[in-house]
Amino acid sequence: MSIWELLLAFVLVVLMLVALLANVLVLMCFLYSADIRKQVPGLFILNLTFCNLLLTVLNMPLTLAGIIYKSQPGGDQICQVVGFLETFLTTNSMLSMAALSIDRWIAVVFPLSYHSKMRYRDAALILSYTWLHSVSFPIVAASLSWVGFHHLYASCTLYNKRPEDRTQFVIFTGVFHTLSFLLSLIILCFTYLKVLKVARFHCKRIDVITMQTLVLLVDIHPSVRERCLEEQKRRRQRATKKISTFIGTFILCFAPYVITRLVELSSVVHINSYWGIISKCLAYSKAVSDPFVYSLLRHQYKKTWKDIINKLLKRSSINSSALTSESHNRNISQLNE
């Protein structure tokens, strides 16, 4: 193995560990907190978390084996199953992010009618569509034998081995990425830009009220005035940062891999094998960023996982103190004897 292959293998191992821990923690928060389970977006986050966990447990290890051994890990049937799951899970996670953006759009733009427009039944229908949409493409690919080990990405994924099927595979790949990556990106941009527009409008209203209050309060201390102006500035930037993170991580993680898959269809352009694996690792890194972007850094999830950790630490401290007292009593009884 070259130094680049060792580095890529190390990066993939780190991605696997962080993705596994972070997504398991999200799942624990969902099971621990009844308030999180009551919320409709929790269904989308749960679906996204399961997709990321399965991708981490099933696909990433085989890609790691492909990088190390430079050949197909396991037999053809295993590779076809893993490639089928990779296509399904990646598409499902993209559509889950689009569903979360739609939920935020309805909650912010139509707050009074949110509970009537986004119920558990509506969320279940959206999830049903994401599953049908996601499973349709790998079913078609598997039936046409377009799933196998691709050396450029060192992973089991969409791959056409027959030159006579090249035109059909090019059309299929273009339609697949249009209805998965591009469709999700359009929904993300449309919904979150609408949310940003509403957030900026409310910020302007609050800024007007704040400035009027500061003008009326003539005797206010300069430090208080400065804090109000700083909070006003932070409030303007907060929504922009969040929405930039949602859209930016989606583009940064998925766009290089999707563009590489489309460029690969052209026989004119040669793609470096290291870049193929790097683009694949970037796509896998979305399973690492999703738990933090959509869950763990939010106030409710942060409070829940802190409660879980404190509960575990208290239990371990109680167990250790019980063991200490038990050993102390045993020592005293032995001395008495």
Coordinates of C-alpha atoms in Angstrom, one line a residue:
M1 CA 0.0 0.0 0.0
S2 CA 1.2 3.5 -0.8
I3 CA 1.2 6.4 1.6
W4 CA -2.0 7.8 0.0
E5 CA -3.8 4.5 0.4
L6 CA -2.8 4.3 4.0
L7 CA -4.0 7.9 4.6
L8 CA -7.3 7.2 2.9
A9 CA -7.8 4.0 4.9
F10 CA -7.1 5.9 8.1
V11 CA -9.5 8.6 7.2
L12 CA -12.2 6.1 6.4
V13 CA -11.7 4.3 9.8
V14 CA -12.0 7.7 11.6
L15 CA -15.2 8.4 9.6
M16 CA -16.6 5.0 10.5
L17 CA -15.9 5.4 14.3
V18 CA -17.3 8.9 14.5
A19 CA -20.3 8.2 12.4
L20 CA -21.1 5.1 14.4
L21 CA -20.8 6.9 17.8
A22 CA -22.7 10.0 16.7
N23 CA -25.6 8.2 15.1
V24 CA -25.9 5.7 18.0
L25 CA -26.1 8.8 20.3
V26 CA -28.9 10.3 18.2
L27 CA -30.8 7.0 18.4
M28 CA -30.3 6.9 22.2
C29 CA -31.6 10.4 22.5
F30 CA -34.7 9.5 20.4
L31 CA -35.4 6.4 22.7
Y32 CA -34.6 8.3 25.9
S33 CA -36.7 11.5 25.3
A34 CA -40.5 11.3 25.0
D35 CA -40.5 14.9 23.9
I36 CA -38.3 14.2 20.9
R37 CA -40.5 11.2 20.0
K38 CA -43.6 13.3 20.0
Q39 CA -42.2 15.7 17.4
V40 CA -43.0 15.0 13.7
P41 CA -39.4 15.9 12.5
G42 CA -38.2 13.1 14.8
L43 CA -39.5 10.6 12.3
F44 CA -37.4 12.1 9.5
I45 CA -34.3 12.3 11.8
L46 CA -34.9 8.7 12.9
N47 CA -35.0 7.5 9.2
L48 CA -31.9 9.5 8.4
T49 CA -30.1 8.1 11.4
F50 CA -30.9 4.5 10.4
C51 CA -29.7 5.1 6.9
N52 CA -26.4 6.5 8.2
L53 CA -26.0 3.6 10.6
L54 CA -26.6 1.0 8.0
L55 CA -24.2 2.8 5.6
T56 CA -21.6 2.9 8.3
V57 CA -21.9 -0.7 9.3
L58 CA -22.4 -2.4 5.9
N59 CA -20.8 -0.2 3.2
M60 CA -17.9 1.6 4.8
P61 CA -16.1 -1.6 6.0
L62 CA -16.3 -3.1 2.5
T63 CA -14.9 0.0 1.0
L64 CA -12.1 -0.1 3.5
A65 CA -11.4 -3.7 2.5
G66 CA -11.5 -2.6 -1.2
I67 CA -8.8 0.1 -0.5
I68 CA -6.6 -2.3 1.4
Y69 CA -6.8 -5.4 -0.8
K70 CA -7.5 -3.5 -4.1
S71 CA -10.0 -6.1 -5.1
Q72 CA -13.6 -7.0 -4.6
P73 CA -14.3 -8.0 -0.9
G74 CA -16.4 -11.1 -0.7
G75 CA -18.3 -12.8 -3.4
D76 CA -20.5 -11.3 -6.2
Q77 CA -23.7 -11.8 -4.3
I78 CA -22.5 -10.0 -1.2
C79 CA -21.2 -7.2 -3.4
Q80 CA -24.5 -6.9 -5.3
V81 CA -26.4 -6.7 -2.0
V82 CA -24.1 -4.1 -0.6
G83 CA -24.2 -2.1 -3.8
F84 CA -28.0 -2.3 -3.8
L85 CA -28.0 -1.0 -0.2
E86 CA -25.5 1.8 -0.9
T87 CA -27.7 3.2 -3.7
F88 CA -30.9 2.9 -1.6
L89 CA -29.5 4.3 1.6
T90 CA -27.7 7.3 -0.1
T91 CA -30.9 8.2 -2.0
N92 CA -33.0 7.8 1.1
S93 CA -30.8 10.0 3.2
M94 CA -30.8 12.7 0.6
L95 CA -34.6 12.7 0.4
S96 CA -34.8 12.6 4.2
M97 CA -32.9 15.9 4.3
A98 CA -35.3 17.3 1.7
A99 CA -38.2 16.2 3.9
L100 CA -36.7 17.9 7.0
S101 CA -36.3 21.1 5.0
I102 CA -40.0 20.9 3.9
D103 CA -40.9 20.5 7.6
R104 CA -38.9 23.6 8.6
W105 CA -40.4 25.6 5.7
I106 CA -44.0 24.8 6.8
A107 CA -43.1 25.4 10.5
V108 CA -41.6 28.9 9.8
V109 CA -43.7 30.1 6.8
F110 CA -47.0 28.7 8.0
P111 CA -46.7 28.5 11.8
L112 CA -50.4 28.7 12.6
S113 CA -51.3 25.8 10.3
Y114 CA -48.2 23.7 10.9
H115 CA -49.9 21.1 13.1
S116 CA -52.7 20.6 10.6
K117 CA -50.4 20.4 7.6
M118 CA -47.6 18.3 9.1
R119 CA -49.0 15.4 11.2
Y120 CA -47.6 12.0 11.9
R121 CA -49.8 10.6 9.1
D122 CA -48.3 13.2 6.7
A123 CA -44.8 12.4 7.8
A124 CA -45.4 8.7 7.3
L125 CA -46.7 9.4 3.8
I126 CA -43.6 11.4 3.0
L127 CA -41.4 8.7 4.4
S128 CA -43.3 6.0 2.3
Y129 CA -42.6 8.0 -0.8
T130 CA -38.9 8.4 0.0
W131 CA -38.6 4.6 0.5
L132 CA -40.4 3.9 -2.8
H133 CA -38.4 6.5 -4.6
S134 CA -35.1 5.3 -3.2
V135 CA -35.7 1.6 -3.7
S136 CA -36.9 1.9 -7.4
F137 CA -33.4 2.8 -8.8
P138 CA -31.4 0.0 -7.2
I139 CA -34.1 -2.5 -8.2
V140 CA -33.8 -1.4 -11.8
A141 CA -30.0 -1.5 -11.6
A142 CA -29.9 -4.9 -10.0
S143 CA -32.3 -6.4 -12.5
L144 CA -30.0 -5.1 -15.4
S145 CA -26.8 -6.3 -13.6
W146 CA -25.6 -2.8 -13.1
V147 CA -24.3 -3.3 -9.6
G148 CA -20.8 -4.5 -8.8
F149 CA -17.4 -3.7 -7.5
H150 CA -16.0 -0.4 -9.0
H151 CA -12.2 -0.1 -8.7
L152 CA -12.3 3.6 -9.1
Y153 CA -14.2 4.0 -5.8
A154 CA -13.0 0.8 -4.2
S155 CA -16.6 0.0 -3.4
C156 CA -19.6 -2.0 -4.5
T157 CA -21.9 0.5 -6.2
L158 CA -23.5 1.2 -9.6
Y159 CA -21.3 -0.3 -12.3
N160 CA -21.8 -1.4 -15.9
K161 CA -19.4 -4.1 -17.1
R162 CA -21.0 -4.6 -20.5
P163 CA -20.0 -2.1 -23.3
E164 CA -23.2 -2.8 -25.3
D165 CA -25.3 -1.4 -22.4
R166 CA -23.3 1.9 -22.2
T167 CA -25.9 4.2 -23.6
Q168 CA -28.7 2.8 -21.4
F169 CA -26.4 3.0 -18.3
V170 CA -25.5 6.7 -19.1
I171 CA -29.2 7.6 -19.4
F172 CA -30.0 5.7 -16.2
T173 CA -27.2 7.3 -14.2
G174 CA -28.2 10.8 -15.4
V175 CA -31.9 10.2 -14.4
F176 CA -30.8 8.7 -11.1
H177 CA -28.6 11.6 -10.0
T178 CA -31.2 14.2 -11.3
L179 CA -34.0 12.6 -9.3
S180 CA -31.9 12.1 -6.2
F181 CA -29.1 14.7 -5.7
L182 CA -30.4 17.5 -7.9
L183 CA -34.1 17.1 -6.8
S184 CA -33.0 17.1 -3.1
L185 CA -30.7 20.1 -3.7
I186 CA -33.5 22.1 -5.4
I187 CA -35.9 21.4 -2.5
L188 CA -33.3 22.3 0.1
C189 CA -32.5 25.6 -1.6
F190 CA -36.1 26.6 -2.2
T191 CA -37.3 25.8 1.3
Y192 CA -34.4 27.1 3.3
L193 CA -34.2 30.3 1.3
K194 CA -37.9 30.9 2.0
V195 CA -37.1 30.2 5.7
L196 CA -34.2 32.7 5.6
K197 CA -36.4 35.3 4.0
V198 CA -39.0 35.0 6.8
A199 CA -36.2 35.0 9.5
R200 CA -34.7 38.2 8.1
F201 CA -38.1 39.8 8.0
H202 CA -38.6 39.0 11.7
C203 CA -35.1 40.2 12.5
K204 CA -35.8 43.6 10.9
R205 CA -39.0 44.0 13.0
I206 CA -37.1 43.1 16.1
D207 CA -34.2 45.5 15.1
V208 CA -36.7 48.4 14.7
I209 CA -38.2 47.7 18.1
T210 CA -34.8 47.5 19.6
M211 CA -33.6 50.7 18.1
Q212 CA -36.8 52.6 19.2
T213 CA -36.3 51.3 22.7
L214 CA -32.6 52.4 22.8
V215 CA -33.6 55.8 21.6
L216 CA -36.3 56.2 24.3
L217 CA -34.0 55.0 27.0
V218 CA -31.7 58.0 27.2
D219 CA -30.1 57.1 30.5
I220 CA -29.2 53.5 29.5
H221 CA -25.6 52.5 30.2
P222 CA -23.3 52.3 27.2
S223 CA -22.4 48.7 27.9
V224 CA -26.0 47.7 27.8
R225 CA -26.5 49.5 24.5
E226 CA -23.5 47.7 23.1
R227 CA -24.7 44.3 24.2
C228 CA -28.1 45.0 22.6
L229 CA -26.4 45.9 19.3
E230 CA -24.1 42.9 19.4
E231 CA -27.1 40.6 20.0
Q232 CA -28.9 42.3 17.2
K233 CA -25.9 41.5 14.9
R234 CA -25.7 37.9 16.1
R235 CA -29.4 37.4 15.5
R236 CA -29.0 38.5 11.9
Q237 CA -26.2 36.0 11.3
R238 CA -27.7 33.0 13.2
A239 CA -30.3 32.0 10.6
T240 CA -27.8 32.6 7.7
K241 CA -25.2 30.4 9.4
K242 CA -27.6 27.5 10.0
I243 CA -29.1 27.5 6.5
S244 CA -25.6 27.8 5.0
T245 CA -24.6 24.8 7.0
F246 CA -27.6 22.7 5.9
I247 CA -27.1 23.5 2.2
G248 CA -23.3 23.7 2.3
T249 CA -22.7 20.3 3.9
F250 CA -25.0 18.7 1.4
I251 CA -23.2 20.2 -1.6
L252 CA -19.7 19.7 -0.1
C253 CA -20.3 16.0 0.7
F254 CA -22.3 14.8 -2.3
A255 CA -21.5 17.1 -5.2
P256 CA -17.9 15.9 -5.7
Y257 CA -19.0 12.2 -5.9
V258 CA -22.0 12.9 -8.1
I259 CA -19.9 15.1 -10.5
T260 CA -17.3 12.4 -10.6
R261 CA -19.9 9.7 -11.5
L262 CA -21.2 11.9 -14.3
V263 CA -17.7 12.8 -15.7
E264 CA -16.8 9.1 -15.5
L265 CA -19.4 8.4 -18.1
S266 CA -17.3 10.3 -20.6
S267 CA -14.6 8.1 -22.0
V268 CA -12.5 11.2 -22.9
V269 CA -11.7 12.3 -19.3
H270 CA -9.4 10.2 -17.1
I271 CA -10.2 10.2 -13.4
N272 CA -7.4 9.5 -10.9
S273 CA -8.2 6.5 -8.7
Y274 CA -7.3 8.4 -5.5
W275 CA -9.7 11.1 -6.4
G276 CA -12.5 8.5 -6.9
I277 CA -11.9 7.2 -3.3
I278 CA -11.7 10.7 -1.9
S279 CA -15.0 11.6 -3.5
K280 CA -16.5 8.4 -2.0
C281 CA -15.1 9.3 1.4
L282 CA -16.7 12.8 1.1
A283 CA -20.0 11.2 0.4
Y284 CA -19.5 8.9 3.5
S285 CA -18.7 12.0 5.6
K286 CA -22.3 13.1 5.3
A287 CA -23.1 10.3 7.7
V288 CA -20.7 12.0 10.2
S289 CA -22.0 15.5 9.8
D290 CA -25.7 14.7 9.8
P291 CA -26.0 13.8 13.5
F292 CA -24.4 17.1 14.5
V293 CA -26.1 19.3 11.9
Y294 CA -29.6 18.0 12.4
S295 CA -29.6 16.7 16.0
L296 CA -26.8 16.7 18.5
L297 CA -26.1 20.5 18.4
R298 CA -29.7 21.4 18.9
H299 CA -30.8 22.5 22.4
Q300 CA -33.2 19.6 23.0
Y301 CA -30.9 16.9 21.8
K302 CA -27.9 18.5 23.6
K303 CA -29.9 18.5 26.9
T304 CA -31.0 14.9 26.3
W305 CA -27.5 13.4 25.6
K306 CA -26.0 15.4 28.5
D307 CA -28.7 13.8 30.8
I308 CA -27.8 10.3 29.4
I309 CA -24.1 10.9 30.1
N310 CA -24.8 12.2 33.6
K311 CA -27.1 9.3 34.3
L312 CA -24.4 6.8 33.2
L313 CA -21.7 8.6 35.2
K314 CA -23.9 8.6 38.3
R315 CA -24.7 4.9 37.9
S316 CA -21.0 4.1 37.4
S317 CA -20.1 6.2 40.5
I318 CA -22.8 4.5 42.6
N319 CA -21.5 1.1 41.5
S320 CA -17.9 2.0 42.2
S321 CA -18.9 3.3 45.7
A322 CA -20.9 0.2 46.4
L323 CA -17.9 -2.0 45.4
T324 CA -15.6 0.1 47.6
S325 CA -17.9 -0.1 50.6
E326 CA -18.4 -3.9 50.0
S327 CA -14.6 -4.4 49.9
H328 CA -14.2 -2.2 53.0
N329 CA -16.7 -4.2 54.9
R330 CA -15.1 -7.5 53.8
N331 CA -11.7 -6.2 55.1
I332 CA -13.2 -5.3 58.4
S333 CA -14.9 -8.7 58.8
Q334 CA -11.6 -10.4 58.0
L335 CA -9.8 -8.3 60.7
N336 CA -12.5 -9.1 63.2
E337 CA -12.0 -12.8 62.5

